[in-house]
Amino acid sequence: MATYVIDERDNQLGRSIVTDTDDLKSYYQDLDTFNAGALWTVANEIEPWEPTPMSDPTIWRFDDLRPHVLRSLDLVSAAEAGRRVVYLRNPRRKDVAACCGWLFSGLQAMRRGEGTPGHRHAASALRYIMEGKGAYTIVDGHKILLGARDFVLTPNGCWHDHGVTEDGEISIWQDGLDIPLANALEANSYEVYPDGAQKQLYPLNDSPYSYGAPGLMPINDSWQHGYSPLMRFSWDATYEGLNNFAKVTDGSPFDGVIMRYTNPHSGGHVMMTMGAHQQMLRPGEATKAHRHTGNVIYHVSKGQGYSVIGGIRFDWKEKDIFCVPAWTWHEHANLSASEDACLFSFNDFPVMEKLGFYREQPYLENDGHQPIIATR
Amino acid sequence: MATYVIDERDNQLGRSIVTDTDDLKSYYQDLDTFNAGALWTVANEIEPWEPTPMSDPTIWRFDDLRPHVLRSLDLVSAAEAGRRVVYLRNPRRKDVAACCGWLFSGLQAMRRGEGTPGHRHAASALRYIMEGKGAYTIVDGHKILLGARDFVLTPNGCWHDHGVTEDGEISIWQDGLDIPLANALEANSYEVYPDGAQKQLYPLNDSPYSYGAPGLMPINDSWQHGYSPLMRFSWDATYEGLNNFAKVTDGSPFDGVIMRYTNPHSGGHVMMTMGAHQQMLRPGEATKAHRHTGNVIYHVSKGQGYSVIGGIRFDWKEKDIFCVPAWTWHEHANLSASEDACLFSFNDFPVMEKLGFYREQPYLENDGHQPIIATR
Amino acid sequence: MATYVIDERDNQLGRSIVTDTDDLKSYYQDLDTFNAGALWTVANEIEPWEPTPMSDPTIWRFDDLRPHVLRSLDLVSAAEAGRRVVYLRNPRRKDVAACCGWLFSGLQAMRRGEGTPGHRHAASALRYIMEGKGAYTIVDGHKILLGARDFVLTPNGCWHDHGVTEDGEISIWQDGLDIPLANALEANSYEVYPDGAQKQLYPLNDSPYSYGAPGLMPINDSWQHGYSPLMRFSWDATYEGLNNFAKVTDGSPFDGVIMRYTNPHSGGHVMMTMGAHQQMLRPGEATKAHRHTGNVIYHVSKGQGYSVIGGIRFDWKEKDIFCVPAWTWHEHANLSASEDACLFSFNDFPVMEKLGFYREQPYLENDGHQPIIATR
Amino acid sequence: MATYVIDERDNQLGRSIVTDTDDLKSYYQDLDTFNAGALWTVANEIEPWEPTPMSDPTIWRFDDLRPHVLRSLDLVSAAEAGRRVVYLRNPRRKDVAACCGWLFSGLQAMRRGEGTPGHRHAASALRYIMEGKGAYTIVDGHKILLGARDFVLTPNGCWHDHGVTEDGEISIWQDGLDIPLANALEANSYEVYPDGAQKQLYPLNDSPYSYGAPGLMPINDSWQHGYSPLMRFSWDATYEGLNNFAKVTDGSPFDGVIMRYTNPHSGGHVMMTMGAHQQMLRPGEATKAHRHTGNVIYHVSKGQGYSVIGGIRFDWKEKDIFCVPAWTWHEHANLSASEDACLFSFNDFPVMEKLGFYREQPYLENDGHQPIIATR
């Protein structure tokens, strides 16, 4: 658990205010014999006043990472590596290989004609295409072609493998998974697909062609899964959707023009443990700060700007990745006076919402803007 | 109730097989005194072996109706008429002013610059635009512009009024309502909007601009209603959706390439009592027959072909309207070998499904095609 | 549809205020040729200002009916009659054999050792036991024993048959069904069980023994139906529940201490089209009037009192049955100063709620009490 | 994360099979500079073949703990301690103060007339009464009296405090909470009730009196929470329910006659993160082994027997507590040939189910029984 700092509020009735005595110390030793302890010795620590983040706000700039991601192409084969991924390691979450909270993220590079062996796991995964041509994913036999800034799902328990077509180009995409969460909840598991790569069992792109029309669904649909049957959300339709929405909304004070990727079958989150958004900061827009439970990993789709996260300013431009830990104040700004800036993000909000843990708070002081205490 | 024809199956244990005697006749008279009767005198009639339709298969051809619809423009004013509508009257449902089952339909004509007074009712309504320019609907203050073959909702309990803009042209659209159902269920009610036409309270087209992007939803959405927040389903997106789906589906044996209009918030039907579909019959396609509970009113969006309904062949072309009564065999055919034909339809399936009454059956004989006993 | 009385409110913009001319009359004839009509000629009638009931408030007193119900035992056999039921016919609903609205009700009598042939239908059914000993119902192979004032379900589509055990006594119960609704919605159908009476396929009373404990459910429960797996609601547990609830509630101003029978699997109504309540009027309690859409058929479980329905006072005592038509003011009173009075009732509220038609209104004048215009 | 043991299955395509070279080692150092790493260096560890438990099977015997629990009465006051709880510490989960997985448990003792200060937290809590008289809980102003083996909820976000009435006796109960989970998910928070103990705002026991009747619900119920409005599940009704169910079920091969405590409003789990069961092992019954994701903490309600958990035999009798870690084989046996044995248990199954992580497996070898490798 996070290190607890004693708070002056702890010195009141309703908190543990026991002063240890020799008798008590001896008592604690006796309890220890029976795999037991006295709650009041840990109560204030395990019941903090506020949600307590376990990650640091961090940025991963594409200019820094790109050469190293490309270098991996020469260092290991996709087959040997399983997946040739450079993963993003939060300074405070190295022990669980997490990017933020219980979320994993990494950058995967692949040459044309390459593919990963098929596999599946209890963890859910998503991908956001960064560069290249001819990338594809196969999910339970459904093959889906992917272009830049397309967002694709490979949900929990689905067989999946990825590759780049023979006529494609070296491609890089961001992976997002809840592997650390699945491990923390003692639920992760792994299977290798029997015969290398999956066969394509359905017509190409049948998922987006069946479920990707607005307000329409196949009539004989009998989808039973907890995740979305629409597995590719294309950038063109998404950007057009954001621009349309921008015409009729004032936007959120904290996020500008923001839309949630949804499961068209239910209107809910795209997967059972992870949600995703695309948001547009209009030219010159600077939002106000708020904080909420749940962790968010952002990917700059377009434009340049900065975010202030826990008082630290992070400047970003296209393809940079940064994270906002749980219950940490954050606000975003578009540095261009003429161009919009767009942020893709994914999160663990479905976990927070389903378990009753979602909570949100606006930053009320200083007209909603945090004092900047550092820049990175 | 529908007239019951005695069936030879009635002559068995498990049905009423009582032979009336003088004692029984006298008994029935006694029961009558107390507002009572003997079930066995009506049991076989009120418990038919099969679902029993109350409507006739009927077609309304646009070539026939159009002149009369336009004539109404000169005969009555939109204001005096409330709504200047020529309604479609099923031969067997005149007493309840229904087009088919408990569904109402009509054709409404409006000049440029005209509008209806605002009103609302417990019944739900929908509209399908047929011709003209500049048509619009205002639903609870949300103004929506409409083009040909756009499908728009004015759900139960919402204030609504319709009109044609000053720079528009004479417009005709089809109305669909569940007025007969709302009356049959003793639930209809009516209110006139206090000040004539509604004011536009929100940005123009905010419903389609907020909810009309595939797999995306406004983040702070707090929709609580039982009907869809997306109230206009545009023809262009619908036709593109059908064409995409056609690339990856074999289609339904009974309906070709068919999609259900959905509430993006829930994946369910667009309104609480009425659902809608758009379907494409591919060049030369002739479907097999099936039947189901629930009534359907079709509108030919595009192309020409015929439907065989209850053994009667109805030839149709663009803008024609026809109905398929409950539990009546029906099949459709596209007469063109090169062009697709599209059918819009609306139905009372939400009623059937929610109440546990939906049931479906394929026609198994004659390779799925009914013998044609008449043509109309 | 109900006969419409012209209302002075009809004379305003927003209603049809067209005056017929010779031209219009000729126009109407032309439309008639094409199975069409002018909406403004029927609009005010089919869009009434208020929900319009189709039934009369009516009472069926057990003292009147009992001798006739028992007489049926000698007049017809259970087997020949299918079900030996005296049904309750609302004066205004004879054409659809309904007791109130689209609800059917009747009294069924059976001798010891008798049983009905097994059958099933799209309509849902319920039973409320009035007198006798040894009554039972078999639902899809689940046999359930029934005592006085027990409430039992035989939901839509379930095989069912009823009887009285060999060691029982002549039994009378009230049946409630939605047969008229199923017919009106063109969805009713009927099947006779292949071999006479059903075999008992499960342990006796397995439904109440599995689902009848408060706040508990079998762990491996995989119930998929839209109706309750708990099919018998016993009087003892119900009456104890009402008495417990009475200790902690002020009660409803319109209904006293009232509880809804629920599907423990969902918390919803017990069946897809019909709900049920049990309510207690405390000694001396007289409730205030309200009205709502939906029809209710009451059965006096216990005590004596009166109800004022649409201004008519109906005095009742144990085993009497009366109905409250849709949108009709009603209030109830217990005539005893020392004993409670209990009313069982069933209704079509699930239909109203699911279709968006439920609406409710308190009677505000005269301290909530209707002037009494007649007594029956 | 749990320590990963290299598995021979790791040596195949589809797993990371990279051999480190000097180039790679240098590459890893470069990545480290940018808060990044190579996935293939940790992939096999963070993607284990099977769900991996983080706790040890452990038993806490009441005979051992009771004297120490009572001793706490003299050592600290309830007020100073906040809650005077001896908590149960899994040998492998000391760092998070958990009893098993992310679940907390402890034994709380209270004298007559004592009470805790009111407080609330994002974590959910439950209590199972072990001994004493006059125990009560107040949840958001609803006061509930508790007897031995009653099960009571104090859900997430509800103000709650506990005590023993002035005419009661020293009471001991087991607490169960998801504090470790709420902390792990960075969502826990704490508030002290402004004025010490809560006032009782509603009639005594209004929760069980309103929601504790089988198949009945208050009619005007407008419950909006994700947890059950029925907050006390009394032992008498539960034991009667189990006995009734035992008459009609064969029972589960793994658990005997087992029922799930449910939210009567939804049929779902009683709280958003924790579920609970009561199960009966019939005289002489010995179940077969299975395993599943999710952690379970058992409390012996009645009788004596043993459980084999991960190959270790734990003998138990009334009031003993033991835990079954995630994905650990377990089976139970009743040692009496004449008396039943009952086990109360609570778990984190709602977390597993909602997030798509629930999975279950029967033990197939040796007729379903594990070889016993140790006894504790």
PDB file of N, CA and C in Angstrom, chain A residues 248-304:
ATOM      1  N   VAL A 248     -22.032  21.808 -31.530  1.00  0.00           N
ATOM      2  CA  VAL A 248     -23.248  21.927 -30.732  1.00  0.00           C
ATOM      3  C   VAL A 248     -23.023  21.847 -29.226  1.00  0.00           C
ATOM      4  N   THR A 249     -21.779  21.739 -28.810  1.00  0.00           N
ATOM      5  CA  THR A 249     -21.526  21.631 -27.366  1.00  0.00           C
ATOM      6  C   THR A 249     -20.584  22.735 -26.907  1.00  0.00           C
ATOM      7  N   ASP A 250     -20.741  23.146 -25.654  1.00  0.00           N
ATOM      8  CA  ASP A 250     -19.766  24.057 -25.045  1.00  0.00           C
ATOM      9  C   ASP A 250     -18.517  23.283 -24.654  1.00  0.00           C
ATOM     10  N   GLY A 251     -18.639  21.986 -24.562  1.00  0.00           N
ATOM     11  CA  GLY A 251     -17.520  21.165 -24.112  1.00  0.00           C
ATOM     12  C   GLY A 251     -17.479  21.080 -22.601  1.00  0.00           C
ATOM     13  N   SER A 252     -16.652  20.169 -22.131  1.00  0.00           N
ATOM     14  CA  SER A 252     -16.453  20.011 -20.691  1.00  0.00           C
ATOM     15  C   SER A 252     -15.428  21.032 -20.221  1.00  0.00           C
ATOM     16  N   PRO A 253     -15.651  21.648 -19.066  1.00  0.00           N
ATOM     17  CA  PRO A 253     -14.655  22.610 -18.561  1.00  0.00           C
ATOM     18  C   PRO A 253     -13.296  21.954 -18.316  1.00  0.00           C
ATOM     19  N   PHE A 254     -13.293  20.655 -18.129  1.00  0.00           N
ATOM     20  CA  PHE A 254     -12.055  19.954 -17.778  1.00  0.00           C
ATOM     21  C   PHE A 254     -11.405  19.277 -18.976  1.00  0.00           C
ATOM     22  N   ASP A 255     -12.170  19.072 -20.033  1.00  0.00           N
ATOM     23  CA  ASP A 255     -11.664  18.237 -21.114  1.00  0.00           C
ATOM     24  C   ASP A 255     -11.962  18.731 -22.518  1.00  0.00           C
ATOM     25  N   GLY A 256     -12.573  19.883 -22.655  1.00  0.00           N
ATOM     26  CA  GLY A 256     -12.914  20.357 -23.988  1.00  0.00           C
ATOM     27  C   GLY A 256     -14.000  19.488 -24.600  1.00  0.00           C
ATOM     28  N   VAL A 257     -13.895  19.277 -25.906  1.00  0.00           N
ATOM     29  CA  VAL A 257     -14.898  18.477 -26.613  1.00  0.00           C
ATOM     30  C   VAL A 257     -14.478  17.012 -26.507  1.00  0.00           C
ATOM     31  N   ILE A 258     -15.163  16.272 -25.668  1.00  0.00           N
ATOM     32  CA  ILE A 258     -14.695  14.910 -25.382  1.00  0.00           C
ATOM     33  C   ILE A 258     -15.803  13.895 -25.592  1.00  0.00           C
ATOM     34  N   MET A 259     -15.458  12.801 -26.266  1.00  0.00           N
ATOM     35  CA  MET A 259     -16.413  11.722 -26.510  1.00  0.00           C
ATOM     36  C   MET A 259     -15.840  10.405 -26.008  1.00  0.00           C
ATOM     37  N   ARG A 260     -16.753   9.566 -25.600  1.00  0.00           N
ATOM     38  CA  ARG A 260     -16.384   8.251 -25.092  1.00  0.00           C
ATOM     39  C   ARG A 260     -16.590   7.226 -26.198  1.00  0.00           C
ATOM     40  N   TYR A 261     -15.593   6.404 -26.458  1.00  0.00           N
ATOM     41  CA  TYR A 261     -15.791   5.263 -27.351  1.00  0.00           C
ATOM     42  C   TYR A 261     -16.771   4.307 -26.674  1.00  0.00           C
ATOM     43  N   THR A 262     -17.768   3.839 -27.423  1.00  0.00           N
ATOM     44  CA  THR A 262     -18.800   3.012 -26.796  1.00  0.00           C
ATOM     45  C   THR A 262     -19.022   1.694 -27.534  1.00  0.00           C
ATOM     46  N   ASN A 263     -19.533   0.757 -26.784  1.00  0.00           N
ATOM     47  CA  ASN A 263     -20.044  -0.495 -27.303  1.00  0.00           C
ATOM     48  C   ASN A 263     -21.427  -0.209 -27.884  1.00  0.00           C
ATOM     49  N   PRO A 264     -21.616  -0.282 -29.217  1.00  0.00           N
ATOM     50  CA  PRO A 264     -22.918   0.080 -29.780  1.00  0.00           C
ATOM     51  C   PRO A 264     -24.033  -0.858 -29.331  1.00  0.00           C
ATOM     52  N   HIS A 265     -23.642  -1.996 -28.814  1.00  0.00           N
ATOM     53  CA  HIS A 265     -24.619  -2.969 -28.365  1.00  0.00           C
ATOM     54  C   HIS A 265     -25.267  -2.568 -27.039  1.00  0.00           C
ATOM     55  N   SER A 266     -24.561  -1.771 -26.262  1.00  0.00           N
ATOM     56  CA  SER A 266     -25.040  -1.443 -24.916  1.00  0.00           C
ATOM     57  C   SER A 266     -24.912   0.030 -24.565  1.00  0.00           C
ATOM     58  N   GLY A 267     -24.177   0.771 -25.355  1.00  0.00           N
ATOM     59  CA  GLY A 267     -23.902   2.157 -24.981  1.00  0.00           C
ATOM     60  C   GLY A 267     -22.846   2.276 -23.890  1.00  0.00           C
ATOM     61  N   GLY A 268     -22.351   1.138 -23.398  1.00  0.00           N
ATOM     62  CA  GLY A 268     -21.372   1.159 -22.308  1.00  0.00           C
ATOM     63  C   GLY A 268     -19.941   1.217 -22.809  1.00  0.00           C
ATOM     64  N   HIS A 269     -19.015   0.946 -21.916  1.00  0.00           N
ATOM     65  CA  HIS A 269     -17.600   0.980 -22.257  1.00  0.00           C
ATOM     66  C   HIS A 269     -17.262  -0.105 -23.287  1.00  0.00           C
ATOM     67  N   VAL A 270     -16.182   0.126 -24.023  1.00  0.00           N
ATOM     68  CA  VAL A 270     -15.824  -0.803 -25.093  1.00  0.00           C
ATOM     69  C   VAL A 270     -15.357  -2.164 -24.587  1.00  0.00           C
ATOM     70  N   MET A 271     -14.765  -2.171 -23.388  1.00  0.00           N
ATOM     71  CA  MET A 271     -14.344  -3.457 -22.821  1.00  0.00           C
ATOM     72  C   MET A 271     -14.712  -3.499 -21.342  1.00  0.00           C
ATOM     73  N   MET A 272     -14.535  -4.662 -20.723  1.00  0.00           N
ATOM     74  CA  MET A 272     -15.016  -4.850 -19.371  1.00  0.00           C
ATOM     75  C   MET A 272     -14.167  -4.154 -18.312  1.00  0.00           C
ATOM     76  N   THR A 273     -12.903  -3.915 -18.628  1.00  0.00           N
ATOM     77  CA  THR A 273     -12.027  -3.291 -17.625  1.00  0.00           C
ATOM     78  C   THR A 273     -11.448  -1.959 -18.076  1.00  0.00           C
ATOM     79  N   MET A 274     -11.503  -1.686 -19.382  1.00  0.00           N
ATOM     80  CA  MET A 274     -10.893  -0.451 -19.878  1.00  0.00           C
ATOM     81  C   MET A 274     -11.857   0.328 -20.754  1.00  0.00           C
ATOM     82  N   GLY A 275     -11.882   1.626 -20.560  1.00  0.00           N
ATOM     83  CA  GLY A 275     -12.636   2.529 -21.413  1.00  0.00           C
ATOM     84  C   GLY A 275     -11.675   3.386 -22.218  1.00  0.00           C
ATOM     85  N   ALA A 276     -12.209   4.169 -23.145  1.00  0.00           N
ATOM     86  CA  ALA A 276     -11.349   5.033 -23.954  1.00  0.00           C
ATOM     87  C   ALA A 276     -12.116   6.266 -24.396  1.00  0.00           C
ATOM     88  N   HIS A 277     -11.363   7.346 -24.596  1.00  0.00           N
ATOM     89  CA  HIS A 277     -11.933   8.607 -25.058  1.00  0.00           C
ATOM     90  C   HIS A 277     -11.105   9.175 -26.196  1.00  0.00           C
ATOM     91  N   GLN A 278     -11.758  10.039 -26.966  1.00  0.00           N
ATOM     92  CA  GLN A 278     -11.013  10.927 -27.857  1.00  0.00           C
ATOM     93  C   GLN A 278     -11.519  12.328 -27.539  1.00  0.00           C
ATOM     94  N   GLN A 279     -10.614  13.290 -27.375  1.00  0.00           N
ATOM     95  CA  GLN A 279     -11.067  14.627 -27.039  1.00  0.00           C
ATOM     96  C   GLN A 279     -10.340  15.651 -27.903  1.00  0.00           C
ATOM     97  N   MET A 280     -11.012  16.787 -28.116  1.00  0.00           N
ATOM     98  CA  MET A 280     -10.448  17.862 -28.923  1.00  0.00           C
ATOM     99  C   MET A 280     -10.331  19.118 -28.056  1.00  0.00           C
ATOM    100  N   LEU A 281      -9.124  19.646 -28.017  1.00  0.00           N
ATOM    101  CA  LEU A 281      -8.931  20.965 -27.405  1.00  0.00           C
ATOM    102  C   LEU A 281      -8.962  21.968 -28.551  1.00  0.00           C
ATOM    103  N   ARG A 282      -9.929  22.854 -28.508  1.00  0.00           N
ATOM    104  CA  ARG A 282     -10.074  23.810 -29.609  1.00  0.00           C
ATOM    105  C   ARG A 282      -8.906  24.794 -29.593  1.00  0.00           C
ATOM    106  N   PRO A 283      -8.667  25.473 -30.707  1.00  0.00           N
ATOM    107  CA  PRO A 283      -7.531  26.397 -30.759  1.00  0.00           C
ATOM    108  C   PRO A 283      -7.509  27.314 -29.534  1.00  0.00           C
ATOM    109  N   GLY A 284      -6.381  27.327 -28.859  1.00  0.00           N
ATOM    110  CA  GLY A 284      -6.229  28.205 -27.703  1.00  0.00           C
ATOM    111  C   GLY A 284      -6.897  27.743 -26.432  1.00  0.00           C
ATOM    112  N   GLU A 285      -7.602  26.645 -26.484  1.00  0.00           N
ATOM    113  CA  GLU A 285      -8.358  26.206 -25.297  1.00  0.00           C
ATOM    114  C   GLU A 285      -7.438  25.714 -24.177  1.00  0.00           C
ATOM    115  N   ALA A 286      -7.708  26.189 -22.966  1.00  0.00           N
ATOM    116  CA  ALA A 286      -7.004  25.696 -21.772  1.00  0.00           C
ATOM    117  C   ALA A 286      -8.063  25.326 -20.752  1.00  0.00           C
ATOM    118  N   THR A 287      -8.106  24.072 -20.370  1.00  0.00           N
ATOM    119  CA  THR A 287      -9.187  23.618 -19.485  1.00  0.00           C
ATOM    120  C   THR A 287      -8.837  23.868 -18.026  1.00  0.00           C
ATOM    121  N   LYS A 288      -9.824  23.668 -17.181  1.00  0.00           N
ATOM    122  CA  LYS A 288      -9.632  23.783 -15.740  1.00  0.00           C
ATOM    123  C   LYS A 288      -9.270  22.417 -15.166  1.00  0.00           C
ATOM    124  N   ALA A 289      -8.711  22.453 -13.957  1.00  0.00           N
ATOM    125  CA  ALA A 289      -8.256  21.196 -13.348  1.00  0.00           C
ATOM    126  C   ALA A 289      -9.377  20.488 -12.592  1.00  0.00           C
ATOM    127  N   HIS A 290      -9.338  19.184 -12.638  1.00  0.00           N
ATOM    128  CA  HIS A 290     -10.170  18.358 -11.759  1.00  0.00           C
ATOM    129  C   HIS A 290      -9.362  17.094 -11.453  1.00  0.00           C
ATOM    130  N   ARG A 291      -9.917  16.236 -10.617  1.00  0.00           N
ATOM    131  CA  ARG A 291      -9.276  14.950 -10.365  1.00  0.00           C
ATOM    132  C   ARG A 291     -10.369  13.911 -10.137  1.00  0.00           C
ATOM    133  N   HIS A 292     -10.023  12.678 -10.311  1.00  0.00           N
ATOM    134  CA  HIS A 292     -10.978  11.588 -10.187  1.00  0.00           C
ATOM    135  C   HIS A 292     -10.212  10.323  -9.845  1.00  0.00           C
ATOM    136  N   THR A 293     -10.929   9.361  -9.299  1.00  0.00           N
ATOM    137  CA  THR A 293     -10.316   8.046  -9.119  1.00  0.00           C
ATOM    138  C   THR A 293     -10.146   7.414 -10.499  1.00  0.00           C
ATOM    139  N   GLY A 294      -9.294   6.440 -10.607  1.00  0.00           N
ATOM    140  CA  GLY A 294      -9.029   5.802 -11.900  1.00  0.00           C
ATOM    141  C   GLY A 294      -7.827   6.436 -12.575  1.00  0.00           C
ATOM    142  N   ASN A 295      -7.137   5.649 -13.364  1.00  0.00           N
ATOM    143  CA  ASN A 295      -5.921   6.063 -14.046  1.00  0.00           C
ATOM    144  C   ASN A 295      -6.159   6.246 -15.539  1.00  0.00           C
ATOM    145  N   VAL A 296      -5.454   7.216 -16.123  1.00  0.00           N
ATOM    146  CA  VAL A 296      -5.633   7.502 -17.542  1.00  0.00           C
ATOM    147  C   VAL A 296      -4.283   7.598 -18.239  1.00  0.00           C
ATOM    148  N   ILE A 297      -4.173   6.962 -19.395  1.00  0.00           N
ATOM    149  CA  ILE A 297      -2.973   7.070 -20.225  1.00  0.00           C
ATOM    150  C   ILE A 297      -3.364   7.776 -21.521  1.00  0.00           C
ATOM    151  N   TYR A 298      -2.717   8.910 -21.771  1.00  0.00           N
ATOM    152  CA  TYR A 298      -3.046   9.739 -22.931  1.00  0.00           C
ATOM    153  C   TYR A 298      -2.057   9.514 -24.068  1.00  0.00           C
ATOM    154  N   HIS A 299      -2.570   9.711 -25.278  1.00  0.00           N
ATOM    155  CA  HIS A 299      -1.758   9.608 -26.482  1.00  0.00           C
ATOM    156  C   HIS A 299      -2.145  10.815 -27.341  1.00  0.00           C
ATOM    157  N   VAL A 300      -1.182  11.631 -27.705  1.00  0.00           N
ATOM    158  CA  VAL A 300      -1.502  12.829 -28.486  1.00  0.00           C
ATOM    159  C   VAL A 300      -1.766  12.431 -29.939  1.00  0.00           C
ATOM    160  N   SER A 301      -3.038  12.566 -30.347  1.00  0.00           N
ATOM    161  CA  SER A 301      -3.409  12.199 -31.717  1.00  0.00           C
ATOM    162  C   SER A 301      -2.994  13.257 -32.712  1.00  0.00           C
ATOM    163  N   LYS A 302      -2.922  14.509 -32.227  1.00  0.00           N
ATOM    164  CA  LYS A 302      -2.871  15.616 -33.186  1.00  0.00           C
ATOM    165  C   LYS A 302      -2.562  16.887 -32.419  1.00  0.00           C
ATOM    166  N   GLY A 303      -1.664  17.722 -32.964  1.00  0.00           N
ATOM    167  CA  GLY A 303      -1.443  19.050 -32.393  1.00  0.00           C
ATOM    168  C   GLY A 303      -0.392  19.081 -31.306  1.00  0.00           C
ATOM    169  N   GLN A 304      -0.288  20.248 -30.668  1.00  0.00           N
ATOM    170  CA  GLN A 304       0.645  20.354 -29.560  1.00  0.00           C
ATOM    171  C   GLN A 304       0.094  21.224 -28.453  1.00  0.00           C
TER     172      GLN A 304
END
